[in-house]
CSV table of C-alpha atoms in Angstrom, one decimal:
chain,number,residue,atom,x,y,z
A,18,MET,CA,-5.3,14.1,14.4
A,19,SER,CA,-8.3,14.3,12.0
A,20,ARG,CA,-9.0,17.4,9.9
A,21,THR,CA,-12.5,18.6,10.7
A,22,THR,CA,-11.8,21.6,8.5
A,23,ASN,CA,-9.1,22.2,6.0
A,24,PRO,CA,-7.8,25.7,5.3
A,25,ARG,CA,-6.5,24.6,1.9
A,26,ALA,CA,-10.0,23.8,0.6
A,27,GLY,CA,-11.0,26.4,-1.9
A,28,SER,CA,-7.4,27.8,-2.4
A,29,TYR,CA,-5.5,27.3,-5.6
A,30,PRO,CA,-3.2,25.5,-6.0
A,31,ALA,CA,-4.3,23.5,-3.0
A,32,THR,CA,-1.4,21.0,-2.9
A,33,LEU,CA,0.9,20.3,0.0
A,34,VAL,CA,3.8,20.4,-2.4
A,35,HIS,CA,3.0,24.1,-3.2
A,36,GLU,CA,2.8,24.8,0.6
A,37,ALA,CA,6.2,23.1,1.2
A,38,ARG,CA,7.9,25.0,-1.6
A,39,GLN,CA,6.6,28.2,-0.1
A,40,GLY,CA,8.2,27.1,3.2
A,41,ARG,CA,4.9,26.8,5.0
A,42,ALA,CA,4.3,24.0,7.5
A,43,THR,CA,0.7,22.8,7.4
A,44,GLN,CA,-1.1,20.8,10.0
A,45,GLU,CA,-0.5,17.6,8.0
A,46,MET,CA,3.2,18.2,7.8
A,47,LEU,CA,3.4,19.0,11.5
A,48,PHE,CA,1.5,15.8,12.4
A,49,VAL,CA,3.6,13.4,10.3
A,50,ALA,CA,6.8,15.1,11.5
A,51,GLU,CA,5.9,14.3,15.1
A,52,HIS,CA,4.6,10.8,14.2
A,53,GLU,CA,7.7,9.9,12.3
A,54,GLY,CA,10.2,11.5,14.6
A,55,LEU,CA,11.5,14.0,12.0
A,56,GLU,CA,12.3,17.6,12.2
A,57,ILE,CA,9.6,19.7,10.4
A,58,GLY,CA,12.2,21.2,8.1
A,59,ARG,CA,13.2,17.7,6.9
A,60,VAL,CA,9.5,16.9,6.1
A,61,ILE,CA,9.1,20.2,4.2
A,62,ASP,CA,12.3,19.5,2.2
A,63,GLU,CA,11.3,15.9,1.4
A,64,LEU,CA,7.8,17.0,0.4
A,65,ALA,CA,9.0,19.9,-1.7
A,66,SER,CA,11.4,17.6,-3.6
A,67,GLY,CA,8.8,14.9,-4.3
A,68,ARG,CA,10.7,12.2,-2.3
A,69,LEU,CA,7.9,12.2,0.3
A,70,ILE,CA,4.1,12.5,-0.2
A,71,ILE,CA,1.2,13.0,2.2
A,72,PRO,CA,-1.9,11.9,0.3
A,73,ALA,CA,-4.6,14.3,1.7
A,74,ASN,CA,-7.5,15.4,-0.5
A,75,VAL,CA,-8.8,18.7,0.9
A,76,HIS,CA,-12.3,17.2,1.0
A,77,HIS,CA,-11.4,14.1,3.1
A,78,THR,CA,-12.0,15.9,6.5
A,79,SER,CA,-11.8,12.8,8.7
A,80,LEU,CA,-8.3,11.9,7.4
A,81,VAL,CA,-5.4,11.2,9.7
A,82,PRO,CA,-2.4,12.3,7.6
A,83,LEU,CA,0.2,9.7,6.5
A,84,ALA,CA,3.7,10.1,5.1
A,85,ILE,CA,5.0,7.8,2.4
A,86,GLY,CA,8.7,7.9,1.3
A,87,ARG,CA,12.0,6.3,2.0
A,88,SER,CA,12.8,8.8,4.8
A,89,VAL,CA,10.0,7.4,6.9
A,90,THR,CA,8.8,4.0,7.9
A,91,CYS,CA,7.5,1.6,5.2
A,92,LYS,CA,3.7,1.7,4.9
A,93,ILE,CA,1.2,-0.9,3.7
A,94,ASN,CA,-2.0,-0.7,1.7
A,95,ALA,CA,-4.9,-3.0,1.8
A,96,ASN,CA,-7.1,-3.4,-1.3
A,97,ILE,CA,-10.8,-3.9,-0.7
A,98,GLY,CA,-13.9,-3.4,-2.9
A,99,ASN,CA,-16.6,-5.5,-4.5
A,100,SER,CA,-16.7,-7.2,-7.8
A,101,THR,CA,-19.5,-7.4,-10.3
A,102,VAL,CA,-20.7,-10.7,-8.7
A,103,ALA,CA,-19.9,-10.4,-5.0
A,104,SER,CA,-20.1,-8.2,-1.9
A,105,ASP,CA,-22.0,-5.1,-0.9
A,106,ILE,CA,-21.5,-1.9,1.2
A,107,ASP,CA,-21.8,-3.7,4.5
A,108,GLY,CA,-19.3,-6.3,3.4
A,109,GLU,CA,-16.8,-3.7,2.3
A,110,ILE,CA,-17.1,-1.7,5.5
A,111,SER,CA,-16.4,-4.9,7.4
A,112,LYS,CA,-13.3,-5.4,5.4
A,113,LEU,CA,-12.3,-1.8,6.0
A,114,ASP,CA,-12.7,-2.3,9.8
A,115,VAL,CA,-10.6,-5.5,9.7
A,116,ALA,CA,-7.9,-3.9,7.6
A,117,LEU,CA,-7.5,-0.9,9.8
A,118,ARG,CA,-7.8,-2.9,13.1
A,119,HIS,CA,-4.9,-5.0,12.0
A,120,GLY,CA,-2.7,-2.1,11.0
A,121,ALA,CA,-3.2,-1.2,7.3
A,122,ASN,CA,-1.9,2.4,6.7
A,123,ALA,CA,-3.9,3.1,3.5
A,124,ILE,CA,-6.9,1.6,1.8
A,125,MET,CA,-7.8,1.2,-1.8
A,126,ASP,CA,-11.4,0.7,-3.0
A,127,LEU,CA,-11.3,-1.4,-6.1
A,128,SER,CA,-15.1,-1.8,-6.5
A,129,SER,CA,-16.2,-2.6,-10.0
A,130,GLY,CA,-19.9,-3.3,-9.7
A,131,GLY,CA,-23.1,-2.0,-8.1
A,132,ASP,CA,-23.5,1.6,-6.8
A,133,ILE,CA,-19.8,2.4,-6.7
A,134,PRO,CA,-20.1,6.1,-5.7
A,135,ARG,CA,-22.3,5.1,-2.8
A,136,ILE,CA,-19.8,2.5,-1.7
A,137,ARG,CA,-17.0,5.0,-2.0
A,138,ALA,CA,-18.9,7.6,0.0
A,139,ALA,CA,-19.5,5.1,2.8
A,140,LEU,CA,-15.8,4.2,2.9
A,141,LEU,CA,-14.6,7.8,2.9
A,142,GLU,CA,-16.9,8.6,5.8
A,143,ALA,CA,-15.6,5.6,7.8
A,144,CYS,CA,-12.0,5.7,6.8
A,145,ARG,CA,-9.4,7.8,8.7
A,146,ALA,CA,-6.6,6.4,6.5
A,147,PRO,CA,-5.8,7.7,3.0
A,148,LEU,CA,-8.3,6.2,0.6
A,149,GLY,CA,-7.3,5.4,-3.0
A,150,THR,CA,-9.3,4.2,-6.1
A,151,VAL,CA,-8.8,3.2,-9.7
A,152,PRO,CA,-11.3,5.5,-11.5
A,153,VAL,CA,-11.2,3.6,-14.8
A,154,TYR,CA,-13.0,0.6,-13.1
A,155,GLU,CA,-16.0,2.8,-12.5
A,156,ALA,CA,-15.9,4.3,-16.0
A,157,VAL,CA,-16.1,0.9,-17.5
A,158,SER,CA,-18.8,-0.2,-15.2
A,159,ARG,CA,-21.1,2.5,-16.6
A,160,VAL,CA,-21.0,1.2,-20.2
A,161,ASN,CA,-21.7,-2.0,-22.0
A,162,ASP,CA,-18.3,-2.2,-23.6
A,163,VAL,CA,-15.0,-0.4,-23.0
A,164,ALA,CA,-15.3,0.7,-26.7
A,165,ASP,CA,-18.3,2.9,-25.7
A,166,LEU,CA,-16.1,5.2,-23.6
A,167,ALA,CA,-15.0,8.6,-24.9
A,168,SER,CA,-11.8,10.4,-24.1
A,169,ASP,CA,-13.8,12.8,-21.9
A,170,ASP,CA,-15.0,9.9,-19.8
A,171,PHE,CA,-11.5,9.0,-18.6
A,172,VAL,CA,-10.8,12.5,-17.4
A,173,GLY,CA,-14.4,13.0,-16.1
A,174,ILE,CA,-14.3,10.0,-13.8
A,175,VAL,CA,-11.0,11.2,-12.2
A,176,ARG,CA,-12.7,14.6,-11.6
A,177,GLU,CA,-15.6,12.8,-9.8
A,178,HIS,CA,-13.3,10.9,-7.5
A,179,ALA,CA,-11.3,14.1,-6.7
A,180,GLU,CA,-14.4,16.1,-5.9
A,181,GLN,CA,-15.7,13.3,-3.6
A,182,GLY,CA,-12.6,13.3,-1.5
A,183,VAL,CA,-10.4,10.4,-2.7
A,184,ASP,CA,-6.8,10.9,-1.5
A,185,PHE,CA,-5.0,9.1,-4.3
A,186,VAL,CA,-5.9,7.5,-7.6
A,187,THR,CA,-4.2,4.9,-9.8
A,188,VAL,CA,-4.2,6.2,-13.4
A,189,HIS,CA,-2.7,4.1,-16.1
A,190,CYS,CA,-1.1,7.0,-18.1
A,191,GLY,CA,2.2,5.3,-18.9
A,192,LEU,CA,0.9,2.4,-21.1
A,193,LEU,CA,1.2,3.7,-24.6
A,194,ARG,CA,-0.2,2.3,-27.8
A,195,GLU,CA,3.3,1.5,-29.0
A,196,HIS,CA,3.9,-0.7,-25.9
A,197,ILE,CA,1.1,-3.2,-26.7
A,198,PRO,CA,3.1,-5.3,-29.2
A,199,MET,CA,5.8,-5.8,-26.6
A,200,ALA,CA,3.2,-7.2,-24.1
A,201,ARG,CA,1.8,-9.5,-26.7
A,202,LYS,CA,5.1,-11.5,-26.6
A,203,ARG,CA,4.6,-12.4,-23.0
A,204,LEU,CA,3.6,-15.6,-21.4
A,205,THR,CA,0.8,-14.0,-19.4
A,206,GLY,CA,0.2,-10.8,-21.4
A,207,ILE,CA,-1.3,-7.8,-19.6
A,208,VAL,CA,-2.4,-8.8,-16.1
A,209,SER,CA,-3.3,-5.3,-14.8
A,210,ARG,CA,-7.1,-4.8,-15.1
A,211,GLY,CA,-6.7,-1.1,-15.7
A,212,GLY,CA,-3.8,-1.7,-18.1
A,213,SER,CA,-5.8,-4.3,-20.2
A,214,LEU,CA,-8.8,-2.0,-20.4
A,215,MET,CA,-6.7,0.9,-21.6
A,216,ALA,CA,-4.9,-1.3,-24.2
A,217,GLN,CA,-8.3,-2.6,-25.4
A,218,TRP,CA,-9.6,1.0,-25.8
A,219,MET,CA,-6.5,2.1,-27.7
A,220,LEU,CA,-6.6,-0.9,-30.1
A,221,ILE,CA,-10.4,-0.5,-30.8
A,222,HIS,CA,-10.2,3.3,-31.4
A,223,GLU,CA,-6.7,3.2,-33.0
A,224,ARG,CA,-5.7,6.2,-30.7
A,225,GLN,CA,-3.2,7.0,-28.1
A,226,ASN,CA,-3.8,6.6,-24.3
A,227,PRO,CA,-6.3,9.5,-23.5
A,228,LEU,CA,-4.9,9.9,-20.0
A,229,TYR,CA,-1.4,10.4,-21.4
A,230,GLU,CA,-2.7,12.8,-24.1
A,231,ARG,CA,-4.7,14.8,-21.5
A,232,PHE,CA,-2.3,14.4,-18.6
A,233,ASP,CA,-2.2,18.2,-18.1
A,234,GLU,CA,-6.0,18.2,-17.4
A,235,VAL,CA,-5.5,15.4,-14.9
A,236,LEU,CA,-2.8,17.5,-13.2
A,237,GLU,CA,-5.1,20.5,-13.0
A,238,LEU,CA,-7.7,18.4,-11.1
A,239,CYS,CA,-4.9,17.3,-8.7
A,240,ARG,CA,-3.9,20.9,-8.1
A,241,ARG,CA,-7.4,21.9,-7.2
A,242,HIS,CA,-8.1,19.1,-4.7
A,243,ASP,CA,-4.7,17.9,-3.7
A,244,LEU,CA,-5.4,14.5,-5.3
A,245,THR,CA,-2.2,12.4,-5.3
A,246,LEU,CA,-1.4,10.5,-8.4
A,247,SER,CA,-0.3,6.9,-8.2
A,248,LEU,CA,1.1,6.2,-11.7
A,249,GLY,CA,-0.1,2.7,-12.4
A,250,ASP,CA,2.0,0.0,-13.9
A,251,GLY,CA,-0.4,-1.3,-16.5
A,252,LEU,CA,2.4,-3.5,-17.9
A,253,ARG,CA,3.6,-5.0,-14.6
A,254,PRO,CA,4.6,-8.7,-15.0
A,255,GLY,CA,2.1,-11.3,-14.1
A,256,SER,CA,4.5,-14.2,-14.0
A,257,LEU,CA,8.2,-14.8,-13.4
A,258,ALA,CA,8.7,-15.4,-17.1
A,259,ASP,CA,7.6,-11.8,-17.9
A,260,ALA,CA,9.5,-10.0,-15.2
A,261,SER,CA,11.9,-7.2,-16.1
A,262,ASP,CA,11.1,-7.3,-19.8
A,263,GLU,CA,11.0,-4.6,-22.4
A,264,ALA,CA,7.3,-3.8,-22.0
A,265,GLN,CA,7.7,-3.2,-18.2
A,266,PHE,CA,10.7,-1.0,-18.6
A,267,ALA,CA,9.3,0.9,-21.6
A,268,GLU,CA,6.3,1.9,-19.5
A,269,LEU,CA,8.6,2.8,-16.5
A,270,GLU,CA,10.4,5.3,-18.7
A,271,VAL,CA,7.1,7.0,-19.5
A,272,LEU,CA,6.2,7.0,-15.8
A,273,GLY,CA,9.5,8.8,-15.1
A,274,GLU,CA,8.5,11.5,-17.6
A,275,LEU,CA,5.0,11.9,-16.1
A,276,CYS,CA,6.5,12.0,-12.6
A,277,ARG,CA,8.6,15.0,-13.6
A,278,ARG,CA,5.7,16.7,-15.2
A,279,ALA,CA,3.6,16.2,-12.0
A,280,ARG,CA,6.3,17.6,-9.8
A,281,LYS,CA,6.7,20.6,-12.0
A,282,ALA,CA,2.9,21.2,-11.6
A,283,GLU,CA,3.3,20.9,-7.7
A,284,VAL,CA,1.3,17.7,-7.7
A,285,GLN,CA,2.0,14.8,-5.3
A,286,VAL,CA,3.0,11.6,-7.1
A,287,MET,CA,4.1,8.0,-6.5
A,288,ILE,CA,5.0,5.2,-8.8
A,289,GLU,CA,3.5,1.7,-8.9
A,290,GLY,CA,5.7,-1.3,-9.4
A,291,PRO,CA,5.7,-5.0,-10.1
A,292,GLY,CA,4.2,-7.6,-9.9
A,293,HIS,CA,5.7,-11.1,-10.2
A,294,VAL,CA,9.5,-10.8,-9.9
A,295,PRO,CA,12.2,-13.5,-9.1
A,296,PHE,CA,13.8,-12.7,-5.8
A,297,ASP,CA,17.2,-12.0,-7.4
A,298,GLN,CA,15.7,-9.3,-9.6
A,299,ILE,CA,13.9,-7.3,-7.0
A,300,ALA,CA,16.7,-5.0,-5.8
A,301,MET,CA,17.6,-4.2,-9.4
A,302,ASN,CA,13.9,-3.2,-10.1
A,303,MET,CA,13.8,-0.9,-7.1
A,304,GLN,CA,17.1,0.7,-8.1
A,305,ARG,CA,15.9,1.2,-11.6
A,306,GLU,CA,12.7,2.9,-10.5
A,307,ARG,CA,14.7,5.3,-8.2
A,308,GLU,CA,16.9,6.3,-11.1
A,309,VAL,CA,14.2,6.6,-13.8
A,310,CYS,CA,11.7,8.4,-11.5
A,311,ASP,CA,14.1,10.6,-9.6
A,312,ASP,CA,13.5,8.8,-6.2
A,313,ALA,CA,9.7,9.2,-6.2
A,314,PRO,CA,8.0,7.0,-3.6
A,315,PHE,CA,7.7,3.5,-5.0
A,316,TYR,CA,4.4,1.6,-4.3
A,317,VAL,CA,4.8,-2.1,-5.1
A,318,LEU,CA,2.5,-5.1,-5.3
A,319,GLY,CA,4.4,-7.8,-3.6
A,320,PRO,CA,6.4,-8.7,-5.6
A,321,VAL,CA,5.4,-12.4,-5.8
A,322,VAL,CA,8.6,-14.4,-6.0
A,323,THR,CA,7.2,-17.7,-7.2
A,324,ASP,CA,4.1,-18.7,-9.2
A,325,ILE,CA,3.4,-22.1,-7.8
A,326,ALA,CA,1.6,-21.4,-4.6
A,327,PRO,CA,-2.1,-20.4,-5.2
A,328,GLY,CA,-3.7,-20.0,-1.8
A,329,TYR,CA,-0.4,-18.9,-0.2
A,330,ASP,CA,0.4,-15.8,-2.2
A,331,HIS,CA,0.3,-13.7,0.9
A,332,ILE,CA,3.5,-15.6,1.8
A,333,THR,CA,5.1,-15.7,-1.7
A,334,SER,CA,4.6,-12.0,-2.0
A,335,ALA,CA,5.6,-11.0,1.6
A,336,ILE,CA,8.9,-12.6,0.9
A,337,GLY,CA,9.4,-10.3,-2.1
A,338,ALA,CA,7.9,-7.3,-0.3
A,339,THR,CA,10.5,-7.5,2.4
A,340,MET,CA,13.3,-7.3,-0.1
A,341,ALA,CA,11.5,-4.6,-2.0
A,342,ALA,CA,11.1,-2.4,1.1
A,343,TYR,CA,14.7,-3.1,2.1
A,344,SER,CA,15.8,-2.0,-1.4
A,345,GLY,CA,13.8,1.2,-1.4
A,346,ALA,CA,10.1,0.7,-1.8
A,347,SER,CA,8.1,3.2,0.3
A,348,MET,CA,4.7,1.4,0.4
A,349,LEU,CA,3.7,-2.2,0.0
A,350,CYS,CA,0.3,-3.2,-1.5
A,351,TYR,CA,-0.8,-6.4,0.3
A,352,VAL,CA,-1.6,-9.7,-1.4
A,353,THR,CA,-4.1,-12.0,0.3
A,354,PRO,CA,-4.4,-15.9,0.2
A,355,SER,CA,-7.2,-15.4,-2.3
A,356,GLU,CA,-4.9,-13.8,-4.9
A,357,HIS,CA,-5.5,-15.3,-8.4
A,358,LEU,CA,-8.4,-17.3,-7.0
A,359,CYS,CA,-11.4,-15.3,-5.7
A,360,LEU,CA,-12.6,-12.1,-4.0
A,361,PRO,CA,-11.0,-11.8,-0.5
A,362,ASN,CA,-13.1,-12.4,2.5
A,363,LEU,CA,-12.6,-11.0,6.0
A,364,GLU,CA,-10.0,-13.7,7.0
A,365,ASP,CA,-8.1,-13.1,3.8
A,366,VAL,CA,-7.9,-9.4,4.6
A,367,ARG,CA,-6.7,-10.1,8.1
A,368,GLN,CA,-4.0,-12.5,6.9
A,369,GLY,CA,-2.9,-10.2,4.1
A,370,VAL,CA,-2.5,-7.2,6.3
A,371,VAL,CA,-0.6,-9.0,9.0
A,372,ALA,CA,1.7,-10.6,6.5
A,373,TYR,CA,2.6,-7.2,5.0
A,374,ARG,CA,3.0,-5.6,8.4
A,375,ILE,CA,5.6,-8.3,9.1
A,376,ALA,CA,7.3,-7.5,5.7
A,377,ALA,CA,7.4,-3.8,6.2
A,378,HIS,CA,8.6,-4.0,9.8
A,379,ALA,CA,11.3,-6.5,9.0
A,380,ALA,CA,12.6,-4.0,6.4
A,381,ASP,CA,12.4,-1.1,8.8
A,382,VAL,CA,14.4,-3.1,11.3
A,383,ALA,CA,17.1,-4.1,8.8
A,384,LEU,CA,17.3,-0.5,7.5
A,385,GLY,CA,17.8,0.8,11.1
A,386,LYS,CA,14.8,3.1,11.0
A,387,PRO,CA,14.6,5.1,14.3
A,388,GLY,CA,12.8,3.1,16.9
A,389,ALA,CA,11.9,0.2,14.6
A,390,ARG,CA,13.4,-2.5,16.8
A,391,GLU,CA,12.1,-1.3,20.2
A,392,ARG,CA,9.0,-3.4,19.9
A,393,ASP,CA,11.0,-6.5,19.1
A,394,ASP,CA,13.3,-6.0,22.1
A,395,ALA,CA,10.2,-5.4,24.3
A,396,ILE,CA,8.4,-8.5,23.2
A,397,SER,CA,11.6,-10.6,23.7
A,398,ALA,CA,12.0,-9.3,27.2
A,399,ALA,CA,8.3,-10.2,27.9
A,400,ARG,CA,8.9,-13.6,26.5
A,401,TYR,CA,11.8,-14.3,28.7
A,402,ARG,CA,9.8,-13.2,31.7
A,403,PHE,CA,6.8,-15.4,30.6
A,404,ASP,CA,4.7,-12.2,30.7
A,405,TRP,CA,2.1,-13.6,28.4
A,406,GLU,CA,-0.2,-10.6,28.5
A,407,ARG,CA,2.5,-8.2,27.6
A,408,MET,CA,3.7,-10.5,24.8
A,409,PHE,CA,0.1,-10.6,23.4
A,410,GLU,CA,-0.2,-6.8,23.7
A,411,LEU,CA,3.0,-6.3,21.7
A,412,SER,CA,2.1,-8.8,19.0
A,413,LEU,CA,1.1,-7.7,15.5
A,414,ASP,CA,-2.0,-9.8,15.9
A,415,PRO,CA,-2.7,-10.1,19.6
A,416,ASP,CA,-5.9,-12.1,19.1
A,417,ARG,CA,-4.2,-14.8,17.0
A,418,ALA,CA,-1.3,-15.0,19.4
A,419,ARG,CA,-3.7,-15.6,22.3
A,420,GLU,CA,-5.7,-18.1,20.3
A,421,ARG,CA,-2.6,-20.2,19.5
A,422,TYR,CA,-1.3,-20.1,23.0
A,423,THR,CA,-4.5,-21.2,24.7
A,424,GLY,CA,-5.0,-23.8,22.0
A,425,GLY,CA,-2.3,-25.8,23.6
A,426,GLY,CA,-4.7,-26.8,26.4
A,427,GLU,CA,-5.6,-25.2,29.7
A,428,GLU,CA,-3.9,-27.9,31.7
A,429,PHE,CA,-0.6,-26.9,30.1
A,430,CYS,CA,-1.0,-23.3,29.2
A,431,ASN,CA,-2.4,-20.5,31.2
A,432,LEU,CA,-1.2,-17.0,32.0
A,433,SER,CA,0.6,-18.2,35.2
A,434,THR,CA,2.7,-20.9,33.6
A,435,HIS,CA,6.4,-20.5,32.7
A,436,TYR,CA,6.3,-22.6,29.6
A,437,CYS,CA,4.0,-23.5,26.7
A,438,SER,CA,2.7,-26.8,25.4
A,439,MET,CA,5.5,-27.1,22.8
A,440,CYS,CA,8.3,-27.8,25.4
A,441,GLY,CA,6.4,-28.2,28.7
A,442,PRO,CA,8.2,-27.4,32.0
A,443,ARG,CA,11.1,-29.9,31.7
A,444,PHE,CA,12.3,-28.8,28.2
A,445,CYS,CA,11.6,-25.1,28.1
A,446,ALA,CA,15.0,-23.5,27.3
A,447,MET,CA,14.1,-20.1,28.7
A,448,ARG,CA,12.7,-21.6,32.0
A,449,LEU,CA,15.9,-23.7,32.3
A,450,THR,CA,18.1,-20.6,31.6
A,451,ARG,CA,16.3,-18.7,34.3
A,452,LEU,CA,17.0,-21.6,36.7
A,453,LEU,CA,20.7,-21.2,35.8
A,454,ASP,CA,20.4,-17.6,36.8
A,455,GLU,CA,19.0,-18.6,40.2
A,456,LEU,CA,21.7,-21.2,40.7
A,457,GLU,CA,24.5,-18.7,40.0
A,458,LYS,CA,23.1,-16.5,42.7
A,459,LYS,CA,23.5,-19.2,45.3
A,460,PRO,CA,26.5,-18.9,47.6
């Protein structure tokens, strides 16, 4: 489904929460109900309560609706976007194509240089998945120094993104001036780009966070365009040493307050989470968010479970992401091998998306989500039959599976052989087991 027209455009309030609370089933609700295998009444109830969201700006007409919440399958987001020193529109469109082709459910454009509105317009046109942004990046890109920004600029840039059709925005509303001294005690300080920019502005101007002070204006924009808020964790920990500290949890308390204000205004909202977290603290972090934010969908980055593997952080974070999803996270923001090192390239995007699809799927299987294990059982059956084509078809990354199989050498591995180059014909356990089946059938 894609929405060539949207009957909510021009209405007020335009949010799906408002429609759900009126008991009305929209085309977006009907689509996700069928896609997720839920009764439409369940979708309406979850949406009305705020436990489920469907990011769907009324202006993003090519969008295929997506449900995010604990009552549905775990989703993954892929971050793309240029930097002030690298990439262009064509490069970002290529990343978008790779991310969607390998199974990303949502996309975030984190562009911070060049003609950002033009990049975003191109991505919106090409992207059928929900598209998110961090508006403060663009606000800062327009001035020589963050100090040059006025309070109006922070709200104005959110308005521009809403009017252009962005489905969800990260806004760092929960980082308050009084939290900054807590973060100064950390090993790695403030690692969120948006969080550090907001903290710098507050210290320079000796004022409170303008997005917190003017949160009602932000909510009004959301009501007009059905812009979903992703309440950013500007004080997420950037190292294991800083995980679960007073700064992180002080901000979380404010995010809980803002979440309740958004729900009261009939605005869709999710909460962003850490970060770098030791494995044994992940479940506690997920439970704390559920309690403080009244079970709002939790959107987590990783978490990264060890700090010692630059170049492999798609792995260190996927380990944490599986536990996070199992413990209640609704959407996982992927991490690529280039995390902490450089701007991701196409191969980084591919590896990050696949790693996070594995993490999300593993959690869905463990949680017993309806139909989650069907694909696992089907690929296992194909493997036992040596049905290589079917096995590739069911793989999360069919091209990579095929590449690795044929890499064993044509003399050992082709689509007609009943073994691979790892074991060969004499030591293939499944081949030998199938021979046992044949022997048992003999009289």
